[in-house]
Structures are given as C-alpha cells and as structure tokens.
Short mmCIF file of C-alpha atoms and ligand atoms in Angstrom, two decimals:
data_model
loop_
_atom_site.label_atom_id
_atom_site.label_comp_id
_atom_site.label_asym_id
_atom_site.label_seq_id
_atom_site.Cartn_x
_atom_site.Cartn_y
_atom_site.Cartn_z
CA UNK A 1 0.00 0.00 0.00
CA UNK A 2 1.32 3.68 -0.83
CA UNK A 3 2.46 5.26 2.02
CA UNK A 4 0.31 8.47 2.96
CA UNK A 5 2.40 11.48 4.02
CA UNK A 6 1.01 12.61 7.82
CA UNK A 7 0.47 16.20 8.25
CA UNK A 8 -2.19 15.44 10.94
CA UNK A 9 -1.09 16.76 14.21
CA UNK A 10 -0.19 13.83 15.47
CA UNK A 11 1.33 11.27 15.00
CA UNK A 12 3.48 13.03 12.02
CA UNK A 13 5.85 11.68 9.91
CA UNK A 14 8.76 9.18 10.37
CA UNK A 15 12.20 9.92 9.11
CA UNK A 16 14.02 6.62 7.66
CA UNK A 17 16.74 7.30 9.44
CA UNK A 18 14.42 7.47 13.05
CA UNK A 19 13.11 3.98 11.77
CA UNK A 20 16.54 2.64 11.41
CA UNK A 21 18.03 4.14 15.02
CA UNK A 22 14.00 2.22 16.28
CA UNK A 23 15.21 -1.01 15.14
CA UNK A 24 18.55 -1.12 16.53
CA UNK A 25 19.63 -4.49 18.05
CA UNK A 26 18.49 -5.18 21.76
CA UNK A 27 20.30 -4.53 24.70
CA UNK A 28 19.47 -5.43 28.44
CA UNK A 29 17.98 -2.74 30.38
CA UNK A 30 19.61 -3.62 33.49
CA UNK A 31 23.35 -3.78 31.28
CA UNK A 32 25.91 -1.54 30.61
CA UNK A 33 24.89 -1.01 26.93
CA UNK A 34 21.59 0.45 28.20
CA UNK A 35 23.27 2.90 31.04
CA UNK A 36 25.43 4.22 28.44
CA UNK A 37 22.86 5.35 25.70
CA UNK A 38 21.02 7.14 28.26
CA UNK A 39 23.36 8.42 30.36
CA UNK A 40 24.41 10.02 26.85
CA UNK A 41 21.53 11.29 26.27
CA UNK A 42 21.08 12.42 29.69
CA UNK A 43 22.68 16.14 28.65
CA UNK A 44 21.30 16.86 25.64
CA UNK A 45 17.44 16.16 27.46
CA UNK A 46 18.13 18.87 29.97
CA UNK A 47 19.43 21.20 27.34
CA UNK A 48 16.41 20.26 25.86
CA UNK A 49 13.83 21.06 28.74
CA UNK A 50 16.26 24.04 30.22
CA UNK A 51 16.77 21.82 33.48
CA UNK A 52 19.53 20.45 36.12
CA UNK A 53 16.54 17.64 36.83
CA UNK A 54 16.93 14.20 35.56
CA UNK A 55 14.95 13.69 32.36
CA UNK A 56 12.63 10.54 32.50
CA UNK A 57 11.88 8.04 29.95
CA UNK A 58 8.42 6.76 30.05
CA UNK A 59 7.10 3.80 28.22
CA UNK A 60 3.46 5.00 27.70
CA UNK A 61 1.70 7.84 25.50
CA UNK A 62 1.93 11.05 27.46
CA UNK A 63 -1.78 10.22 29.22
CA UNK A 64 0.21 7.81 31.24
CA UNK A 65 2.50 10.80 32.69
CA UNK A 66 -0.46 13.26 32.54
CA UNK A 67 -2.40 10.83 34.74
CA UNK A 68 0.92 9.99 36.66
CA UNK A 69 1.40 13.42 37.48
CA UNK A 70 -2.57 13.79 39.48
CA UNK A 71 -1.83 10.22 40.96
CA UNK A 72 1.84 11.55 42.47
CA UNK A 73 0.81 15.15 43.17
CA UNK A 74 -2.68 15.50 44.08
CA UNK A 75 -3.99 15.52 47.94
CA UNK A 76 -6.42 18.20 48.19
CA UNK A 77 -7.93 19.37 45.18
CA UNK A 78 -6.75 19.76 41.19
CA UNK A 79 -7.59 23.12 38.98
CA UNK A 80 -7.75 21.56 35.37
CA UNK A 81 -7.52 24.63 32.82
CA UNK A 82 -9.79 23.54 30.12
CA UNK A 83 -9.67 25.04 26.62
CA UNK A 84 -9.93 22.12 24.33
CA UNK A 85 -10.69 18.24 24.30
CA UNK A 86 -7.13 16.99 25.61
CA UNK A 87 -7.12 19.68 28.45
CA UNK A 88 -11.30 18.99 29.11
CA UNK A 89 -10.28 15.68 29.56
CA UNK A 90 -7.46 16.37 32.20
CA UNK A 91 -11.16 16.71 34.11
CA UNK A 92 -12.02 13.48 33.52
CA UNK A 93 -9.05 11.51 34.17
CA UNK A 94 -8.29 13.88 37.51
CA UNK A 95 -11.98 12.48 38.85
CA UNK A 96 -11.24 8.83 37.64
CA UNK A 97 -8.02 8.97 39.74
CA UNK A 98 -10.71 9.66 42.47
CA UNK A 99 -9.52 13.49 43.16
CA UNK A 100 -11.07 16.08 43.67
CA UNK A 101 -11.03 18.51 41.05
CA UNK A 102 -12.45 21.56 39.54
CA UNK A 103 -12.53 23.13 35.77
CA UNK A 104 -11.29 26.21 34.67
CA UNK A 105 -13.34 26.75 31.10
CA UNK A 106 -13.03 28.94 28.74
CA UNK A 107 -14.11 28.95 25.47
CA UNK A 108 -12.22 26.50 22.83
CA UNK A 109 -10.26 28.87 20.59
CA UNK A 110 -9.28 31.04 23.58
CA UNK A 111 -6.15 30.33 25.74
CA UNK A 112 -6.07 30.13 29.42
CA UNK A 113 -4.69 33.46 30.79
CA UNK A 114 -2.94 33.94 34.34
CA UNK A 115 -5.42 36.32 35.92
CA UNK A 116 -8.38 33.51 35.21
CA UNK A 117 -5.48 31.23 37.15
CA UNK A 118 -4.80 33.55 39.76
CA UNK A 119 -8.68 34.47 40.80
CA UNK A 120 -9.13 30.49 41.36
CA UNK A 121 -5.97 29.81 43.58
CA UNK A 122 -7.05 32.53 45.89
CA UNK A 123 -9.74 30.82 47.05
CA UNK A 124 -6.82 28.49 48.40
CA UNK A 125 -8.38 25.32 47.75
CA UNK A 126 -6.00 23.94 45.31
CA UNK A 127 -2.76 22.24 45.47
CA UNK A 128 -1.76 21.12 42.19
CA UNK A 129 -3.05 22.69 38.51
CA UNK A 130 -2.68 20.56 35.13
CA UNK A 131 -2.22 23.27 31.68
CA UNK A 132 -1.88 22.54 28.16
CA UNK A 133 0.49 24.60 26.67
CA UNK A 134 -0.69 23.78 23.12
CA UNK A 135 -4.06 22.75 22.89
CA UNK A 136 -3.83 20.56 19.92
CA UNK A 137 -7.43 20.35 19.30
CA UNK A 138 -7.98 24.02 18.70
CA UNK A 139 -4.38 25.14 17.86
CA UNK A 140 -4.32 27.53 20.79
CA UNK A 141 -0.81 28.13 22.53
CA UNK A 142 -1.76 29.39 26.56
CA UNK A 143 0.61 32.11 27.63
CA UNK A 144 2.83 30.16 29.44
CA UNK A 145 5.53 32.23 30.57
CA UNK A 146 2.43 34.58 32.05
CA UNK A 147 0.60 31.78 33.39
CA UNK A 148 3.96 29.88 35.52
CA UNK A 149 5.20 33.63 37.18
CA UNK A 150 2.06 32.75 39.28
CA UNK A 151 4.15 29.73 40.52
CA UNK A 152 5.70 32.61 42.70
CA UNK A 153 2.67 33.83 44.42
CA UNK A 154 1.83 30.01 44.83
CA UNK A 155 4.81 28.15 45.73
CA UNK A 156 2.50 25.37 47.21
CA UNK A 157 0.70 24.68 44.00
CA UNK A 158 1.98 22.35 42.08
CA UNK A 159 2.12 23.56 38.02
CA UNK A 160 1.73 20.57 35.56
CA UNK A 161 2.43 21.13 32.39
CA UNK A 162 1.78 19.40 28.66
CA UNK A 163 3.68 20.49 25.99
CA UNK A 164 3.15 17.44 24.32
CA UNK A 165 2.55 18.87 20.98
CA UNK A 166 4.88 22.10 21.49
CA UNK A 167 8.15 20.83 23.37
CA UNK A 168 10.96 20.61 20.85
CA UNK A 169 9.16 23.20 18.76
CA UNK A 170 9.50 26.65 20.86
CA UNK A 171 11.82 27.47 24.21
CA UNK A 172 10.34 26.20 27.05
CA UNK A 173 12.78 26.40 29.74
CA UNK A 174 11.70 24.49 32.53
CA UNK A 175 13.66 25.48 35.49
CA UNK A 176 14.06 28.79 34.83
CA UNK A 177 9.62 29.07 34.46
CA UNK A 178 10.14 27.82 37.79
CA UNK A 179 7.05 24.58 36.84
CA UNK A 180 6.93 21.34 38.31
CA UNK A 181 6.09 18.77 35.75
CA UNK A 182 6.65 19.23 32.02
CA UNK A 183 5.66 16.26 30.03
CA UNK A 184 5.77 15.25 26.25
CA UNK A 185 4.86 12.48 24.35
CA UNK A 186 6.78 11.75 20.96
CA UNK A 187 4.59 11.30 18.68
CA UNK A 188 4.10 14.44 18.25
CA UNK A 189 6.75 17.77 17.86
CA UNK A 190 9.36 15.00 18.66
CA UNK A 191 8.71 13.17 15.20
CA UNK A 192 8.67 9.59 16.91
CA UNK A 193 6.93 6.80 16.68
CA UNK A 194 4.13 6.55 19.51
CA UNK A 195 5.06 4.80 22.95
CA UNK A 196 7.56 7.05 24.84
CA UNK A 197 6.86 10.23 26.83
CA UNK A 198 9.72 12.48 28.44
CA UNK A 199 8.95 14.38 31.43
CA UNK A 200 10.68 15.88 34.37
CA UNK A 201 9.61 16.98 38.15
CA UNK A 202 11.08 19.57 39.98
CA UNK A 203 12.64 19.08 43.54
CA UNK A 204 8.98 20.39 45.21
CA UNK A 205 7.37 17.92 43.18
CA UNK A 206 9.71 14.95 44.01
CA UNK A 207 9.64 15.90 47.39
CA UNK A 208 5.78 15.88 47.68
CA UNK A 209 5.45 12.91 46.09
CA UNK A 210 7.36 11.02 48.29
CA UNK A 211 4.81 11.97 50.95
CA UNK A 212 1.64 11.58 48.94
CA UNK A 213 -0.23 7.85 49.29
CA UNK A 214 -1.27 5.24 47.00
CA UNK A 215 0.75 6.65 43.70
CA UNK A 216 1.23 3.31 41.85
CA UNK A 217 4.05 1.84 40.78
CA UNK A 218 4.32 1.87 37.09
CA UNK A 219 4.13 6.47 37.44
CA UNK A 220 5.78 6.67 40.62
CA UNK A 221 7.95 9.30 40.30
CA UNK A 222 10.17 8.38 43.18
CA UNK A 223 11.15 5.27 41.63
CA UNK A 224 11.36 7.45 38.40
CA UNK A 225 14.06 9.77 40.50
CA UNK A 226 15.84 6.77 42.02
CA UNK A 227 16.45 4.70 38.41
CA UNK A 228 17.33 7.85 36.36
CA UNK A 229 20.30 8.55 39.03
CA UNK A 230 21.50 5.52 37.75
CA UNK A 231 20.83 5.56 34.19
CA UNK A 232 17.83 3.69 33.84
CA UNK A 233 13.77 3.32 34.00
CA UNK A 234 11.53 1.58 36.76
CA UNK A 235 10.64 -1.24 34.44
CA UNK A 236 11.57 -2.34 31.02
CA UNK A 237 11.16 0.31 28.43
CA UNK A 238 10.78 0.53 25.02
CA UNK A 239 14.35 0.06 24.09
CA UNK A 240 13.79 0.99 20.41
CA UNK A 241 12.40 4.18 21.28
CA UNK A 242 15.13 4.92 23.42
CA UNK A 243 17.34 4.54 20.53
CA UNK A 244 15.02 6.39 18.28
CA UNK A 245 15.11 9.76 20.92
CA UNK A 246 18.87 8.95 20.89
CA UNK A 247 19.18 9.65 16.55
CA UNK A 248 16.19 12.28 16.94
CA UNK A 249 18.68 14.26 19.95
CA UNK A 250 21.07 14.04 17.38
CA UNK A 251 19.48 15.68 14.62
CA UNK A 252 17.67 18.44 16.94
CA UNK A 253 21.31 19.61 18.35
CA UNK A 254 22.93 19.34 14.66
CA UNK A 255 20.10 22.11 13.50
CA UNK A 256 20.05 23.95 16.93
CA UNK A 257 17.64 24.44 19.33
CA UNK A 258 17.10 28.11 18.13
CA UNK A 259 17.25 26.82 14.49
CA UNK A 260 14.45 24.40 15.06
CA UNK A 261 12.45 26.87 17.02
CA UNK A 262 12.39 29.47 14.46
CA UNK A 263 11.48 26.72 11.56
CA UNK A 264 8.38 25.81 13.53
CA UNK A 265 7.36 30.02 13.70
CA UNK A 266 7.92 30.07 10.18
CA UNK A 267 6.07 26.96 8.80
CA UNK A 268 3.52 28.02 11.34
CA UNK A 269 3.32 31.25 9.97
CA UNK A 270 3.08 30.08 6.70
CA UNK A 271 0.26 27.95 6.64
CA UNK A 272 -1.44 30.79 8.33
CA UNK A 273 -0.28 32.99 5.31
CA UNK A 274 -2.04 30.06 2.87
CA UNK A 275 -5.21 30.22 4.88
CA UNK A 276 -5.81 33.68 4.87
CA UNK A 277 -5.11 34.00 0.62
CA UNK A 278 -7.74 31.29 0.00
CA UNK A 279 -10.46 33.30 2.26
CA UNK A 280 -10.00 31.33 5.53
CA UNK A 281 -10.00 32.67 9.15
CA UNK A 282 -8.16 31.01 11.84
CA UNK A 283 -10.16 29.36 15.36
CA UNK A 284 -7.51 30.50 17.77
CA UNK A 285 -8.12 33.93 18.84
CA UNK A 286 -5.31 36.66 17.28
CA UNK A 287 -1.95 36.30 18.75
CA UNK A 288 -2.19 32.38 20.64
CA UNK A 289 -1.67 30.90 17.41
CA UNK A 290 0.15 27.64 17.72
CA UNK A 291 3.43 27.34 16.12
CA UNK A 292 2.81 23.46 15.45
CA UNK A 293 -0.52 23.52 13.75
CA UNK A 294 -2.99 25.81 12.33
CA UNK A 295 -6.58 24.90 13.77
CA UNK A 296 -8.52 26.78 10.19
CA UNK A 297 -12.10 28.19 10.91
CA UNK A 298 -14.64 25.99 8.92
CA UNK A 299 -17.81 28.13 9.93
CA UNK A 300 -16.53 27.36 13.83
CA UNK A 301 -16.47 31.57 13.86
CA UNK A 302 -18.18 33.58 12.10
CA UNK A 303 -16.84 35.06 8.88
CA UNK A 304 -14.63 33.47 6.35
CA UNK A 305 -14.82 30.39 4.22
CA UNK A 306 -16.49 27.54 4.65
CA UNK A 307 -16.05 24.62 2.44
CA UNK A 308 -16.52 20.53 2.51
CA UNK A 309 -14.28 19.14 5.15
CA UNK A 310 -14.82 16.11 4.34
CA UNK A 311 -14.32 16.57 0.61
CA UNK A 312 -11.22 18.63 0.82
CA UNK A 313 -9.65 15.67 3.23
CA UNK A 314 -10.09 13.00 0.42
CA UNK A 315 -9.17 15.15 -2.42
CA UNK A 316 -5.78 15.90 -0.71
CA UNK A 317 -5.52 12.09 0.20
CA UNK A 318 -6.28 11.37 -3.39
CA UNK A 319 -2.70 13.47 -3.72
CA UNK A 320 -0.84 11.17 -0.88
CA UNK A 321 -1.12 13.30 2.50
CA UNK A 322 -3.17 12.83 5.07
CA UNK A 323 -4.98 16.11 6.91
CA UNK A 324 -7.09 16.36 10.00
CA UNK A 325 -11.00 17.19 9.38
CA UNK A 326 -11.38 18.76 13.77
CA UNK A 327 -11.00 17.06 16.20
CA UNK A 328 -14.26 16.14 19.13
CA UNK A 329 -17.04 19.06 18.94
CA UNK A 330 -15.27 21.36 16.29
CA UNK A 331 -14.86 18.14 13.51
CA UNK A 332 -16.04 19.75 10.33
CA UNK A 333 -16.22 22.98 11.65
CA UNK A 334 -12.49 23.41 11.29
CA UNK A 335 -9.89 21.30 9.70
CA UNK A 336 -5.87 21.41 11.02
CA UNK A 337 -3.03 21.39 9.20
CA UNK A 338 0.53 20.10 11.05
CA UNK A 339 3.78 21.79 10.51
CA UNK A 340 5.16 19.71 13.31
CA UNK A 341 8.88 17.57 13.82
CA UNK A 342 10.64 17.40 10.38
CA UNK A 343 8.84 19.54 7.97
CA UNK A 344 10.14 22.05 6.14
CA UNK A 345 9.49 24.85 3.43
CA UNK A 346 9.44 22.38 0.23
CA UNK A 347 7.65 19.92 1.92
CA UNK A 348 4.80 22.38 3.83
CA UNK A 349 4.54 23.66 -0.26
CA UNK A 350 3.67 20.39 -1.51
CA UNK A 351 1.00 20.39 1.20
CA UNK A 352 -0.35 23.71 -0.08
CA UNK A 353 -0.26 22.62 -3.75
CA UNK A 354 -2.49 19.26 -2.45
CA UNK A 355 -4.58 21.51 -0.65
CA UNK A 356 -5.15 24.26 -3.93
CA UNK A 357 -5.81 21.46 -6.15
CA UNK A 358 -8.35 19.86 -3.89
CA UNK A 359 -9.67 23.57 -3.26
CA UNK A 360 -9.93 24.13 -7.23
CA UNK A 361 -11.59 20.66 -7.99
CA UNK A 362 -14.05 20.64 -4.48
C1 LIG B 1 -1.94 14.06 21.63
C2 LIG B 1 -2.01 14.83 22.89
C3 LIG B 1 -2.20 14.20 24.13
C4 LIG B 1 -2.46 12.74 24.26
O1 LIG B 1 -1.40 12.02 23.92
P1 LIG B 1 -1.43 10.41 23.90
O2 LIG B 1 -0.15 10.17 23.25
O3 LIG B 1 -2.62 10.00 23.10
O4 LIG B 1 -1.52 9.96 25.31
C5 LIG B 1 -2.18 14.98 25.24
N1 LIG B 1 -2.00 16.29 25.19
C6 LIG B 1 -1.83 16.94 24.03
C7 LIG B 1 -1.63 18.41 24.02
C8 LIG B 1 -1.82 16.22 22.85
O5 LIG B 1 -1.66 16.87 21.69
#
C-alpha cells in the first residue's frame, strides 16, 4: 500500500533514518549497553527542557505521565484549565483517579490566561493545577511564561504542564519558568513513533510525592528519581524508542535548538499565510496561534470560508497526504493542518499545492 504522508497533528511523519536508530539491536535494560545510551543522552534532554533535573523516559503515551502526574501530586484538590478536548479531559481523568477537582473553562479557541489562574488559587483550595500549553485540538498556545510567574505567588501549588505537541518546537525552559512537571509524548513535535513520553519533576514535586499515598508503581515518580540517578527506567522500556530519541537528539542539536524553534514560527506562519489568501480565518483567537498547527475556521467563527471538510480531506488524500478534518465538537467545523517535527518549506509547499488542487476541484 502507498504510504500516505502525515500532516495530521499527530502522529506526524517518520524519518528513515528514526526507523533505522527504532530497530537497533536489543540490549538489556539492566546492562551496561543500556546505562550508556542514556546516560548520553542524559545532557542533551536537559538542554532540551532548560533543566539540572533528571529527564525521564516513560514507556506510555503522554496520558500515562499526565495521569501519573494527578496520581503523584494530588492531595487536596486539582484546577484543570480547560480550553480544548485533551485539556477537558485532564477533568475526567483527575476524577477517575478519584480526586477532587475543579474546571477552569473557557471557550475553545481562547487560551487560558494567568489572571483567570490567579482568581481560582485565591480561594486556596487547590494544590496542584494541570495546563496545556498547546491545545492541539484548537491550535491555541496558553501564555505560558504569564501563566507559571504565578508559581511565585503560589509556591505550594503544584504547576503541571503538557507540551506534548509544542516541546521541541519553541523554548520552554523548565527550570528557569520555575514549573513542576513538564511532560511530552513523541509522537508528536518530537517526530517519533508513539510509545515514549519524556517528562521531568522539579525538587517540590519529588519531594511531595514522596509523601503523597497510594501513587502506583508503574508512574511513581520516586522510583522514576531513584532509576534515572543511575541511568535507567523503573521497568523495562521501550528500548527501540530509546534509541530512536537517541538519533532524533542528534538531529535536533545538529540544526540547533534556536534553528528548530524558528522553523516551527515560520512553517507556522506560513500555513497561516495560505489560509488567509484562499479566504480562511483562523479558530484561535489573534496572537495564541500555535506554532505546530494551524486549527482553520470551517464556519466554527463567524466570517470566512467555509467549504466541505470532508471533501477537501479525500481530495488531498487522493494526492498522498493525510490532513485532520477537527477534532471532538469542532470536527467539520475546522480542519488542522501540522507543521510539526521534520517539515520544512518544500515539503509544507507540496502540502499547499495538495490543498489548492483539492480547493480548485471541491
Ligand atoms: C496528543 C495529545 C495528548 C495525548 O497524547 P497520547 O499520546 O494519546 O496519550 C495529550 N495532550 C496533548 C496536548 C496532545 O496533543
């Protein structure tokens, strides 16, 4: 079967050369071989999240961090900021990990902004908050830098933070924000297969997990802490995916951090560009853009085109890529377009010559 290119916001594409580093020969976890690799990766994880913490390796999708992070740091009550289906369901899973816990809505489309933050934590019921930094479902990036200088008026409160679809892809520097759990999956800006999720915990948050009852085993961060110090993970991990982060480390330090940062803004910028000269208006409100994806208006807002989704998708599938139609309660009314992990200008061109044929024939 052909292969059809991903520019759905996640998973995304493959590199061959990821594939080959995936299906390097096995090692044992517990051996030297193993220690090595990540101990050598080690550096160039903390460069990547801005930290002096250990970076963990997590054999799960990020919801396994996400839900490890409310089962480790949780004990009075959660503020989920909701602004899209993955945050929404932060809810969800916060309740099913029998917490109590609260949503802060806004509309999808808008970010989450620190005074909406800062008005709930008065009230001094909370000890822990979960944020998306970029909601992937609406293509909205939250003001993060705004939202974490609350950390200081609430040193008690622990920040958890998903970048899954936006670490790798713009500076977030973890220590310096001053957050306690940043997490990513790797499916995503990482250009991975699925399976693995980084993360890291500040010295608050290992500290109050070590007090905090009936965390599990498989997310508890303190046995997290106490392999990473020596080079490994609490159980057998998906050894192919650690070699896969290893060649992907690799090729993020041989563009530069900065490099890769700006390429994102760019291709981000661009496919913005390409929806506003075919008559299109964006769903994130002006100026929280994503620099990932573009979530495009399909009659979600008012104003602006509104075309087939459904049409346009197999039209531009008909041409070998793959885009998203919206994602939960927006599908149809909006349709994204992912700029995310290896792309570049040629290839985000190809995407816009699929998408103006399929526009020209719809
Ligand atoms: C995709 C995504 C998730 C869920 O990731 P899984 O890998 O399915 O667990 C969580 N948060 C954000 C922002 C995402 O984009």
């Amino acid at each position: 079967m052909a292969h059809v290119k991903l520019h759905i916001p996640g998973p995304v594409e493959v590199s061959e050369k990821t594939f080959r580093a995936f299906s390097s020969p096995m090692v044992g976890h517990r051996g030297q071989g193993f220690k090595d690799l990540y101990a050598k990766m080690q550096p160039q994880l903390q460069s990547l999240l801005y930290t002096k913490q250990l970076v963990y390796l997590s054999t799960s999708s990020a919801w396994g961090v996400m839900e490890g992070a409310i089962r480790n740091l949780v004990t009075k009550k959660v503020l989920n900021c909701m602004c899209g289906a993955f945050s929404d369901k932060w809810l969800d899973v916060s309740q099913r990990c029998g917490k109590q816990a609260e949503g802060l809505k806004v509309e999808w489309g808008s970010p989450i902004r620190a005074e909406q933050i800062d008005a709930k934590l008065a009230t001094g019921q909370f000890d822990a908050l979960t944020l998306i930094h970029n909601e992937t479902s609406t293509g909205v990036m939250s003001p993060l830098e705004e939202i974490a200088a609350l950390k200081k008026k609430y040193p008690d409160v622990m920040f958890i933070v998903d970048a899954v679809s936006s670490l790798t892809a713009t500076k977030i520097e973890f220590d310096k924000l001053g957050i306690d759990v940043l997490l990513a999956g790797t499916q995503k800006a990482f250009a991975m297969p699925p399976g693995l999720a980084v993360f890291a915990a500040s010295p608050a948050a290992l500290a109050k997990a070590a007090t905090v009852k009936d965390r599990g085993y498989y997310f508890d961060f303190v046995e997290f802490q106490k392999n990473a110090e020596g080079h490994m993970t609490p159980s057998t991990p998906s050894i192919g995916h650690v070699y896969a982060l290893a060649s992907k480390l690799e090729d993020f330090f041989a563009e530069g951090l900065e490099a890769r940062y700006a390429r994102h803004s760019k291709l981000a910028k661009m496919t913005q560009d390409w929806a506003a000269r075919n008559g299109f208006t964006l769903f994130p409100d002006k100026g929280f853009e994503s620099v990932t994806l573009t979530c495009i208006s399909n009659g979600a807002r008012p104003g602006g085109r509104v075309i087939d989704v459904a049409k346009l998708q197999k039209l531009v599938k008909d041409q070998g890529i793959l885009i998203d139609g919206g994602y939960g309660k927006i599908k149809g009314t909006t349709f994204r377009l992912s700029n995310m992990g290896d792309e570049t200008e040629a290839t985000m061109n190809k995407l816009y010559t699929a998408l103006d044929n399929a526009l020209k024939a719809l």
